[in-house]
Protein backbone atom coordinates (compact mmCIF):
# COMPACT_ATOMS: atom_id res chain seq x y z
CA UNK A 1 0.00 0.00 0.00
CA UNK A 2 1.36 3.46 -0.90
CA UNK A 3 1.55 6.19 1.74
CA UNK A 4 -1.27 8.12 0.07
CA UNK A 5 -3.47 5.00 -0.06
CA UNK A 6 -2.74 4.25 3.60
CA UNK A 7 -3.65 7.84 4.52
CA UNK A 8 -6.91 7.62 2.53
CA UNK A 9 -7.80 4.32 4.26
CA UNK A 10 -7.46 6.05 7.65
CA UNK A 11 -10.04 8.68 6.75
CA UNK A 12 -13.56 8.54 8.14
CA UNK A 13 -14.93 10.41 5.09
CA UNK A 14 -14.08 8.97 1.68
CA UNK A 15 -12.93 11.32 -1.08
CA UNK A 16 -15.09 11.55 -4.22
CA UNK A 17 -13.69 10.65 -7.64
CA UNK A 18 -13.51 13.82 -9.81
CA UNK A 19 -15.26 12.03 -12.68
CA UNK A 20 -18.52 11.62 -10.71
CA UNK A 21 -19.45 15.22 -11.37
CA UNK A 22 -20.38 14.15 -14.92
CA UNK A 23 -23.34 12.24 -13.40
CA UNK A 24 -24.70 15.00 -11.15
CA UNK A 25 -27.50 13.13 -9.36
CA UNK A 26 -25.17 10.24 -8.49
CA UNK A 27 -22.75 12.94 -7.37
CA UNK A 28 -25.37 14.32 -4.93
CA UNK A 29 -26.19 10.82 -3.61
CA UNK A 30 -22.46 10.18 -3.11
CA UNK A 31 -22.05 13.55 -1.37
CA UNK A 32 -24.90 12.61 0.96
CA UNK A 33 -23.17 9.33 1.74
CA UNK A 34 -20.08 11.34 2.71
CA UNK A 35 -22.25 13.56 4.92
CA UNK A 36 -23.51 10.41 6.65
CA UNK A 37 -19.88 9.44 7.22
CA UNK A 38 -19.39 12.93 8.69
CA UNK A 39 -22.32 12.33 11.09
CA UNK A 40 -20.82 9.01 12.16
CA UNK A 41 -17.42 10.67 12.72
CA UNK A 42 -19.08 13.42 14.81
CA UNK A 43 -20.95 10.84 16.93
CA UNK A 44 -17.67 9.05 17.53
CA UNK A 45 -15.98 12.30 18.57
CA UNK A 46 -18.86 13.02 20.96
CA UNK A 47 -18.42 9.62 22.59
CA UNK A 48 -14.60 9.55 22.64
CA UNK A 49 -12.83 10.05 25.94
CA UNK A 50 -9.39 10.50 24.37
CA UNK A 51 -8.03 13.18 22.04
CA UNK A 52 -7.42 12.13 18.41
CA UNK A 53 -6.04 15.13 16.48
CA UNK A 54 -6.43 13.54 13.02
CA UNK A 55 -10.07 12.59 13.63
CA UNK A 56 -10.93 16.08 14.93
CA UNK A 57 -9.07 17.81 12.07
CA UNK A 58 -10.85 15.74 9.43
CA UNK A 59 -14.26 16.85 10.73
CA UNK A 60 -13.13 20.49 11.12
CA UNK A 61 -11.83 20.54 7.52
CA UNK A 62 -15.02 18.98 6.15
CA UNK A 63 -17.22 21.48 8.01
CA UNK A 64 -15.03 24.39 6.93
CA UNK A 65 -14.38 23.58 3.28
CA UNK A 66 -16.74 20.90 1.96
CA UNK A 67 -20.10 21.25 3.71
CA UNK A 68 -20.56 24.92 2.64
CA UNK A 69 -19.85 24.07 -1.00
CA UNK A 70 -22.50 21.34 -0.92
CA UNK A 71 -25.06 23.83 0.39
CA UNK A 72 -24.14 26.26 -2.41
CA UNK A 73 -24.52 23.40 -4.96
CA UNK A 74 -28.07 22.90 -3.74
CA UNK A 75 -29.12 26.50 -3.10
CA UNK A 76 -27.68 27.99 -6.28
CA UNK A 77 -28.05 25.14 -8.75
CA UNK A 78 -30.09 22.06 -7.84
CA UNK A 79 -32.99 23.73 -6.02
CA UNK A 80 -33.53 26.59 -8.53
CA UNK A 81 -33.41 24.09 -11.41
CA UNK A 82 -35.96 21.87 -9.65
CA UNK A 83 -38.25 24.84 -8.97
CA UNK A 84 -38.30 25.50 -12.71
CA UNK A 85 -38.95 21.87 -13.69
CA UNK A 86 -41.18 20.37 -11.00
CA UNK A 87 -44.92 19.93 -11.54
CA UNK A 88 -47.62 21.11 -9.09
CA UNK A 89 -48.34 17.48 -8.10
CA UNK A 90 -44.71 17.09 -6.94
CA UNK A 91 -45.53 19.42 -4.01
CA UNK A 92 -41.86 20.26 -3.86
CA UNK A 93 -41.88 23.97 -3.06
CA UNK A 94 -42.77 23.38 0.61
CA UNK A 95 -40.03 20.75 0.99
CA UNK A 96 -37.40 22.96 -0.69
CA UNK A 97 -38.40 25.84 1.63
CA UNK A 98 -37.98 23.57 4.66
CA UNK A 99 -34.59 22.32 3.44
CA UNK A 100 -33.38 25.88 2.78
CA UNK A 101 -34.36 26.88 6.34
CA UNK A 102 -32.42 23.84 7.60
CA UNK A 103 -29.37 24.87 5.56
CA UNK A 104 -29.39 28.16 7.50
CA UNK A 105 -29.89 26.43 10.88
CA UNK A 106 -27.19 23.85 10.08
CA UNK A 107 -24.85 26.71 9.17
CA UNK A 108 -25.28 28.23 12.64
CA UNK A 109 -24.98 24.96 14.60
CA UNK A 110 -22.22 23.74 12.24
CA UNK A 111 -20.19 26.85 13.01
CA UNK A 112 -20.60 26.28 16.76
CA UNK A 113 -19.55 22.65 16.37
CA UNK A 114 -16.52 23.64 14.30
CA UNK A 115 -15.45 26.33 16.75
CA UNK A 116 -15.73 23.84 19.60
CA UNK A 117 -13.63 21.28 17.69
CA UNK A 118 -11.03 23.93 16.83
CA UNK A 119 -10.79 24.85 20.52
CA UNK A 120 -10.30 21.14 21.31
CA UNK A 121 -7.48 20.96 18.76
CA UNK A 122 -5.85 23.96 20.37
CA UNK A 123 -6.17 22.56 23.90
CA UNK A 124 -5.63 18.93 22.80
CA UNK A 125 -8.83 17.88 24.58
CA UNK A 126 -11.40 15.19 23.72
CA UNK A 127 -14.44 16.98 22.16
CA UNK A 128 -17.00 15.02 24.21
CA UNK A 129 -15.56 16.10 27.55
CA UNK A 130 -18.23 18.72 28.32
CA UNK A 131 -21.88 17.70 28.38
CA UNK A 132 -23.28 20.78 26.56
CA UNK A 133 -20.67 20.43 23.79
CA UNK A 134 -21.38 16.73 23.50
CA UNK A 135 -25.07 17.54 23.14
CA UNK A 136 -24.31 20.09 20.35
CA UNK A 137 -22.31 17.47 18.44
CA UNK A 138 -25.06 14.86 18.72
CA UNK A 139 -27.77 17.37 17.85
CA UNK A 140 -25.90 18.49 14.74
CA UNK A 141 -25.43 14.87 13.57
CA UNK A 142 -29.11 14.01 14.19
CA UNK A 143 -30.34 17.16 12.41
CA UNK A 144 -28.07 16.48 9.46
CA UNK A 145 -29.23 12.85 9.15
CA UNK A 146 -32.89 13.94 9.00
CA UNK A 147 -32.02 16.50 6.33
CA UNK A 148 -30.14 13.94 4.22
CA UNK A 149 -32.99 11.45 4.49
CA UNK A 150 -35.45 14.02 3.14
CA UNK A 151 -33.20 14.98 0.25
CA UNK A 152 -32.50 11.35 -0.67
CA UNK A 153 -36.11 10.21 -0.35
CA UNK A 154 -37.87 13.14 -2.02
CA UNK A 155 -35.65 15.71 -3.75
CA UNK A 156 -33.28 13.48 -5.70
CA UNK A 157 -35.97 11.04 -6.94
CA UNK A 158 -38.02 14.01 -8.24
CA UNK A 159 -34.87 15.38 -9.88
CA UNK A 160 -34.39 12.01 -11.65
CA UNK A 161 -37.94 12.23 -12.91
CA UNK A 162 -38.07 15.86 -13.98
CA UNK A 163 -34.61 16.97 -15.13
CA UNK A 164 -33.81 16.60 -18.82
CA UNK A 165 -30.48 15.46 -20.26
CA UNK A 166 -29.73 19.11 -21.04
CA UNK A 167 -30.52 20.11 -17.45
CA UNK A 168 -28.19 17.41 -16.13
CA UNK A 169 -25.38 18.51 -18.44
CA UNK A 170 -25.80 22.13 -17.35
CA UNK A 171 -25.81 21.01 -13.69
CA UNK A 172 -22.60 19.02 -14.27
CA UNK A 173 -20.90 22.04 -15.78
CA UNK A 174 -21.89 24.22 -12.81
CA UNK A 175 -20.69 21.68 -10.22
CA UNK A 176 -17.42 21.21 -12.10
CA UNK A 177 -16.85 24.96 -12.51
CA UNK A 178 -17.38 25.50 -8.78
CA UNK A 179 -14.54 23.02 -8.21
CA UNK A 180 -12.29 24.74 -10.72
CA UNK A 181 -12.81 22.13 -13.43
CA UNK A 182 -13.99 22.44 -17.01
CA UNK A 183 -15.82 19.40 -18.36
CA UNK A 184 -14.66 18.14 -21.72
CA UNK A 185 -16.88 16.08 -24.08
CA UNK A 186 -15.35 12.80 -22.77
CA UNK A 187 -16.54 13.58 -19.23
CA UNK A 188 -20.20 13.96 -20.22
FE1 LIG B 1 -27.69 17.72 0.37
FE1 LIG C 1 -29.17 20.11 1.81
PDB file of C-alpha atoms and ligand atoms in Angstrom:
ATOM      1  CA  UNK A   1       0.000   0.000   0.000  1.00  0.00           C
ATOM      2  CA  UNK A   2       1.360   3.464  -0.903  1.00  0.00           C
ATOM      3  CA  UNK A   3       1.555   6.187   1.736  1.00  0.00           C
ATOM      4  CA  UNK A   4      -1.272   8.116   0.075  1.00  0.00           C
ATOM      5  CA  UNK A   5      -3.475   4.997  -0.064  1.00  0.00           C
ATOM      6  CA  UNK A   6      -2.739   4.254   3.598  1.00  0.00           C
ATOM      7  CA  UNK A   7      -3.650   7.836   4.518  1.00  0.00           C
ATOM      8  CA  UNK A   8      -6.909   7.616   2.528  1.00  0.00           C
ATOM      9  CA  UNK A   9      -7.800   4.318   4.259  1.00  0.00           C
ATOM     10  CA  UNK A  10      -7.459   6.047   7.646  1.00  0.00           C
ATOM     11  CA  UNK A  11     -10.042   8.676   6.746  1.00  0.00           C
ATOM     12  CA  UNK A  12     -13.558   8.544   8.135  1.00  0.00           C
ATOM     13  CA  UNK A  13     -14.933  10.409   5.087  1.00  0.00           C
ATOM     14  CA  UNK A  14     -14.079   8.968   1.682  1.00  0.00           C
ATOM     15  CA  UNK A  15     -12.934  11.316  -1.083  1.00  0.00           C
ATOM     16  CA  UNK A  16     -15.090  11.548  -4.222  1.00  0.00           C
ATOM     17  CA  UNK A  17     -13.695  10.655  -7.636  1.00  0.00           C
ATOM     18  CA  UNK A  18     -13.507  13.820  -9.812  1.00  0.00           C
ATOM     19  CA  UNK A  19     -15.257  12.026 -12.684  1.00  0.00           C
ATOM     20  CA  UNK A  20     -18.516  11.617 -10.713  1.00  0.00           C
ATOM     21  CA  UNK A  21     -19.453  15.223 -11.370  1.00  0.00           C
ATOM     22  CA  UNK A  22     -20.384  14.151 -14.917  1.00  0.00           C
ATOM     23  CA  UNK A  23     -23.344  12.235 -13.395  1.00  0.00           C
ATOM     24  CA  UNK A  24     -24.698  14.998 -11.152  1.00  0.00           C
ATOM     25  CA  UNK A  25     -27.499  13.134  -9.359  1.00  0.00           C
ATOM     26  CA  UNK A  26     -25.166  10.244  -8.487  1.00  0.00           C
ATOM     27  CA  UNK A  27     -22.749  12.938  -7.370  1.00  0.00           C
ATOM     28  CA  UNK A  28     -25.369  14.321  -4.933  1.00  0.00           C
ATOM     29  CA  UNK A  29     -26.189  10.817  -3.607  1.00  0.00           C
ATOM     30  CA  UNK A  30     -22.455  10.179  -3.111  1.00  0.00           C
ATOM     31  CA  UNK A  31     -22.045  13.551  -1.370  1.00  0.00           C
ATOM     32  CA  UNK A  32     -24.902  12.606   0.956  1.00  0.00           C
ATOM     33  CA  UNK A  33     -23.173   9.330   1.736  1.00  0.00           C
ATOM     34  CA  UNK A  34     -20.084  11.344   2.706  1.00  0.00           C
ATOM     35  CA  UNK A  35     -22.254  13.560   4.918  1.00  0.00           C
ATOM     36  CA  UNK A  36     -23.512  10.407   6.648  1.00  0.00           C
ATOM     37  CA  UNK A  37     -19.881   9.438   7.219  1.00  0.00           C
ATOM     38  CA  UNK A  38     -19.394  12.928   8.690  1.00  0.00           C
ATOM     39  CA  UNK A  39     -22.322  12.327  11.093  1.00  0.00           C
ATOM     40  CA  UNK A  40     -20.825   9.009  12.159  1.00  0.00           C
ATOM     41  CA  UNK A  41     -17.423  10.667  12.716  1.00  0.00           C
ATOM     42  CA  UNK A  42     -19.083  13.415  14.805  1.00  0.00           C
ATOM     43  CA  UNK A  43     -20.953  10.838  16.934  1.00  0.00           C
ATOM     44  CA  UNK A  44     -17.669   9.051  17.529  1.00  0.00           C
ATOM     45  CA  UNK A  45     -15.981  12.304  18.574  1.00  0.00           C
ATOM     46  CA  UNK A  46     -18.864  13.024  20.958  1.00  0.00           C
ATOM     47  CA  UNK A  47     -18.416   9.615  22.594  1.00  0.00           C
ATOM     48  CA  UNK A  48     -14.599   9.549  22.638  1.00  0.00           C
ATOM     49  CA  UNK A  49     -12.832  10.047  25.942  1.00  0.00           C
ATOM     50  CA  UNK A  50      -9.390  10.497  24.371  1.00  0.00           C
ATOM     51  CA  UNK A  51      -8.028  13.184  22.040  1.00  0.00           C
ATOM     52  CA  UNK A  52      -7.415  12.133  18.411  1.00  0.00           C
ATOM     53  CA  UNK A  53      -6.043  15.131  16.483  1.00  0.00           C
ATOM     54  CA  UNK A  54      -6.427  13.535  13.024  1.00  0.00           C
ATOM     55  CA  UNK A  55     -10.075  12.591  13.628  1.00  0.00           C
ATOM     56  CA  UNK A  56     -10.934  16.078  14.930  1.00  0.00           C
ATOM     57  CA  UNK A  57      -9.065  17.806  12.068  1.00  0.00           C
ATOM     58  CA  UNK A  58     -10.850  15.743   9.433  1.00  0.00           C
ATOM     59  CA  UNK A  59     -14.262  16.851  10.733  1.00  0.00           C
ATOM     60  CA  UNK A  60     -13.125  20.491  11.118  1.00  0.00           C
ATOM     61  CA  UNK A  61     -11.832  20.540   7.523  1.00  0.00           C
ATOM     62  CA  UNK A  62     -15.019  18.978   6.151  1.00  0.00           C
ATOM     63  CA  UNK A  63     -17.216  21.484   8.005  1.00  0.00           C
ATOM     64  CA  UNK A  64     -15.028  24.386   6.933  1.00  0.00           C
ATOM     65  CA  UNK A  65     -14.379  23.580   3.279  1.00  0.00           C
ATOM     66  CA  UNK A  66     -16.743  20.901   1.965  1.00  0.00           C
ATOM     67  CA  UNK A  67     -20.101  21.250   3.707  1.00  0.00           C
ATOM     68  CA  UNK A  68     -20.556  24.920   2.641  1.00  0.00           C
ATOM     69  CA  UNK A  69     -19.853  24.070  -1.005  1.00  0.00           C
ATOM     70  CA  UNK A  70     -22.503  21.339  -0.921  1.00  0.00           C
ATOM     71  CA  UNK A  71     -25.063  23.835   0.393  1.00  0.00           C
ATOM     72  CA  UNK A  72     -24.135  26.261  -2.413  1.00  0.00           C
ATOM     73  CA  UNK A  73     -24.519  23.405  -4.961  1.00  0.00           C
ATOM     74  CA  UNK A  74     -28.071  22.897  -3.736  1.00  0.00           C
ATOM     75  CA  UNK A  75     -29.116  26.502  -3.096  1.00  0.00           C
ATOM     76  CA  UNK A  76     -27.677  27.995  -6.278  1.00  0.00           C
ATOM     77  CA  UNK A  77     -28.045  25.139  -8.747  1.00  0.00           C
ATOM     78  CA  UNK A  78     -30.094  22.063  -7.838  1.00  0.00           C
ATOM     79  CA  UNK A  79     -32.992  23.726  -6.018  1.00  0.00           C
ATOM     80  CA  UNK A  80     -33.528  26.593  -8.528  1.00  0.00           C
ATOM     81  CA  UNK A  81     -33.411  24.094 -11.406  1.00  0.00           C
ATOM     82  CA  UNK A  82     -35.964  21.874  -9.652  1.00  0.00           C
ATOM     83  CA  UNK A  83     -38.246  24.837  -8.971  1.00  0.00           C
ATOM     84  CA  UNK A  84     -38.298  25.496 -12.713  1.00  0.00           C
ATOM     85  CA  UNK A  85     -38.947  21.869 -13.686  1.00  0.00           C
ATOM     86  CA  UNK A  86     -41.183  20.370 -11.002  1.00  0.00           C
ATOM     87  CA  UNK A  87     -44.915  19.933 -11.541  1.00  0.00           C
ATOM     88  CA  UNK A  88     -47.615  21.110  -9.093  1.00  0.00           C
ATOM     89  CA  UNK A  89     -48.336  17.477  -8.104  1.00  0.00           C
ATOM     90  CA  UNK A  90     -44.709  17.086  -6.940  1.00  0.00           C
ATOM     91  CA  UNK A  91     -45.534  19.415  -4.009  1.00  0.00           C
ATOM     92  CA  UNK A  92     -41.860  20.258  -3.857  1.00  0.00           C
ATOM     93  CA  UNK A  93     -41.885  23.972  -3.060  1.00  0.00           C
ATOM     94  CA  UNK A  94     -42.770  23.382   0.608  1.00  0.00           C
ATOM     95  CA  UNK A  95     -40.034  20.755   0.987  1.00  0.00           C
ATOM     96  CA  UNK A  96     -37.403  22.962  -0.685  1.00  0.00           C
ATOM     97  CA  UNK A  97     -38.396  25.836   1.629  1.00  0.00           C
ATOM     98  CA  UNK A  98     -37.980  23.567   4.656  1.00  0.00           C
ATOM     99  CA  UNK A  99     -34.590  22.321   3.438  1.00  0.00           C
ATOM    100  CA  UNK A 100     -33.375  25.879   2.784  1.00  0.00           C
ATOM    101  CA  UNK A 101     -34.361  26.877   6.339  1.00  0.00           C
ATOM    102  CA  UNK A 102     -32.423  23.837   7.600  1.00  0.00           C
ATOM    103  CA  UNK A 103     -29.370  24.874   5.561  1.00  0.00           C
ATOM    104  CA  UNK A 104     -29.392  28.157   7.504  1.00  0.00           C
ATOM    105  CA  UNK A 105     -29.888  26.427  10.884  1.00  0.00           C
ATOM    106  CA  UNK A 106     -27.189  23.851  10.080  1.00  0.00           C
ATOM    107  CA  UNK A 107     -24.851  26.709   9.171  1.00  0.00           C
ATOM    108  CA  UNK A 108     -25.283  28.234  12.643  1.00  0.00           C
ATOM    109  CA  UNK A 109     -24.976  24.964  14.600  1.00  0.00           C
ATOM    110  CA  UNK A 110     -22.224  23.738  12.241  1.00  0.00           C
ATOM    111  CA  UNK A 111     -20.193  26.854  13.014  1.00  0.00           C
ATOM    112  CA  UNK A 112     -20.603  26.277  16.765  1.00  0.00           C
ATOM    113  CA  UNK A 113     -19.547  22.651  16.368  1.00  0.00           C
ATOM    114  CA  UNK A 114     -16.521  23.636  14.296  1.00  0.00           C
ATOM    115  CA  UNK A 115     -15.450  26.333  16.754  1.00  0.00           C
ATOM    116  CA  UNK A 116     -15.728  23.844  19.595  1.00  0.00           C
ATOM    117  CA  UNK A 117     -13.633  21.285  17.694  1.00  0.00           C
ATOM    118  CA  UNK A 118     -11.033  23.932  16.829  1.00  0.00           C
ATOM    119  CA  UNK A 119     -10.789  24.848  20.518  1.00  0.00           C
ATOM    120  CA  UNK A 120     -10.299  21.135  21.312  1.00  0.00           C
ATOM    121  CA  UNK A 121      -7.480  20.958  18.756  1.00  0.00           C
ATOM    122  CA  UNK A 122      -5.852  23.965  20.372  1.00  0.00           C
ATOM    123  CA  UNK A 123      -6.172  22.562  23.901  1.00  0.00           C
ATOM    124  CA  UNK A 124      -5.628  18.925  22.800  1.00  0.00           C
ATOM    125  CA  UNK A 125      -8.835  17.882  24.584  1.00  0.00           C
ATOM    126  CA  UNK A 126     -11.399  15.192  23.723  1.00  0.00           C
ATOM    127  CA  UNK A 127     -14.443  16.978  22.160  1.00  0.00           C
ATOM    128  CA  UNK A 128     -16.996  15.022  24.206  1.00  0.00           C
ATOM    129  CA  UNK A 129     -15.556  16.103  27.547  1.00  0.00           C
ATOM    130  CA  UNK A 130     -18.232  18.721  28.319  1.00  0.00           C
ATOM    131  CA  UNK A 131     -21.882  17.701  28.384  1.00  0.00           C
ATOM    132  CA  UNK A 132     -23.276  20.776  26.560  1.00  0.00           C
ATOM    133  CA  UNK A 133     -20.668  20.428  23.794  1.00  0.00           C
ATOM    134  CA  UNK A 134     -21.376  16.726  23.501  1.00  0.00           C
ATOM    135  CA  UNK A 135     -25.068  17.544  23.137  1.00  0.00           C
ATOM    136  CA  UNK A 136     -24.314  20.087  20.347  1.00  0.00           C
ATOM    137  CA  UNK A 137     -22.306  17.467  18.438  1.00  0.00           C
ATOM    138  CA  UNK A 138     -25.061  14.856  18.722  1.00  0.00           C
ATOM    139  CA  UNK A 139     -27.773  17.373  17.847  1.00  0.00           C
ATOM    140  CA  UNK A 140     -25.903  18.488  14.742  1.00  0.00           C
ATOM    141  CA  UNK A 141     -25.431  14.874  13.573  1.00  0.00           C
ATOM    142  CA  UNK A 142     -29.108  14.006  14.190  1.00  0.00           C
ATOM    143  CA  UNK A 143     -30.339  17.163  12.411  1.00  0.00           C
ATOM    144  CA  UNK A 144     -28.068  16.482   9.462  1.00  0.00           C
ATOM    145  CA  UNK A 145     -29.233  12.850   9.149  1.00  0.00           C
ATOM    146  CA  UNK A 146     -32.892  13.938   8.996  1.00  0.00           C
ATOM    147  CA  UNK A 147     -32.023  16.495   6.335  1.00  0.00           C
ATOM    148  CA  UNK A 148     -30.137  13.943   4.221  1.00  0.00           C
ATOM    149  CA  UNK A 149     -32.992  11.448   4.492  1.00  0.00           C
ATOM    150  CA  UNK A 150     -35.448  14.025   3.143  1.00  0.00           C
ATOM    151  CA  UNK A 151     -33.197  14.983   0.249  1.00  0.00           C
ATOM    152  CA  UNK A 152     -32.502  11.349  -0.669  1.00  0.00           C
ATOM    153  CA  UNK A 153     -36.111  10.212  -0.352  1.00  0.00           C
ATOM    154  CA  UNK A 154     -37.871  13.135  -2.025  1.00  0.00           C
ATOM    155  CA  UNK A 155     -35.653  15.706  -3.747  1.00  0.00           C
ATOM    156  CA  UNK A 156     -33.279  13.477  -5.699  1.00  0.00           C
ATOM    157  CA  UNK A 157     -35.972  11.038  -6.942  1.00  0.00           C
ATOM    158  CA  UNK A 158     -38.021  14.010  -8.240  1.00  0.00           C
ATOM    159  CA  UNK A 159     -34.875  15.381  -9.879  1.00  0.00           C
ATOM    160  CA  UNK A 160     -34.394  12.011 -11.649  1.00  0.00           C
ATOM    161  CA  UNK A 161     -37.940  12.229 -12.908  1.00  0.00           C
ATOM    162  CA  UNK A 162     -38.066  15.861 -13.982  1.00  0.00           C
ATOM    163  CA  UNK A 163     -34.611  16.972 -15.126  1.00  0.00           C
ATOM    164  CA  UNK A 164     -33.811  16.599 -18.818  1.00  0.00           C
ATOM    165  CA  UNK A 165     -30.484  15.462 -20.264  1.00  0.00           C
ATOM    166  CA  UNK A 166     -29.727  19.112 -21.045  1.00  0.00           C
ATOM    167  CA  UNK A 167     -30.518  20.114 -17.446  1.00  0.00           C
ATOM    168  CA  UNK A 168     -28.193  17.413 -16.128  1.00  0.00           C
ATOM    169  CA  UNK A 169     -25.383  18.508 -18.440  1.00  0.00           C
ATOM    170  CA  UNK A 170     -25.804  22.130 -17.351  1.00  0.00           C
ATOM    171  CA  UNK A 171     -25.808  21.014 -13.689  1.00  0.00           C
ATOM    172  CA  UNK A 172     -22.603  19.019 -14.266  1.00  0.00           C
ATOM    173  CA  UNK A 173     -20.903  22.039 -15.776  1.00  0.00           C
ATOM    174  CA  UNK A 174     -21.894  24.220 -12.812  1.00  0.00           C
ATOM    175  CA  UNK A 175     -20.694  21.677 -10.221  1.00  0.00           C
ATOM    176  CA  UNK A 176     -17.420  21.211 -12.101  1.00  0.00           C
ATOM    177  CA  UNK A 177     -16.850  24.958 -12.511  1.00  0.00           C
ATOM    178  CA  UNK A 178     -17.383  25.497  -8.779  1.00  0.00           C
ATOM    179  CA  UNK A 179     -14.544  23.021  -8.205  1.00  0.00           C
ATOM    180  CA  UNK A 180     -12.286  24.735 -10.725  1.00  0.00           C
ATOM    181  CA  UNK A 181     -12.810  22.125 -13.433  1.00  0.00           C
ATOM    182  CA  UNK A 182     -13.990  22.436 -17.008  1.00  0.00           C
ATOM    183  CA  UNK A 183     -15.823  19.402 -18.359  1.00  0.00           C
ATOM    184  CA  UNK A 184     -14.663  18.138 -21.724  1.00  0.00           C
ATOM    185  CA  UNK A 185     -16.881  16.076 -24.078  1.00  0.00           C
ATOM    186  CA  UNK A 186     -15.346  12.799 -22.771  1.00  0.00           C
ATOM    187  CA  UNK A 187     -16.535  13.580 -19.232  1.00  0.00           C
ATOM    188  CA  UNK A 188     -20.205  13.956 -20.216  1.00  0.00           C
TER     189      UNK A 188
HETATM  190 FE1  LIG B   1     -27.686  17.716   0.367  1.00  0.00          FE
HETATM  191 FE1  LIG B   2     -29.169  20.111   1.805  1.00  0.00          FE
END
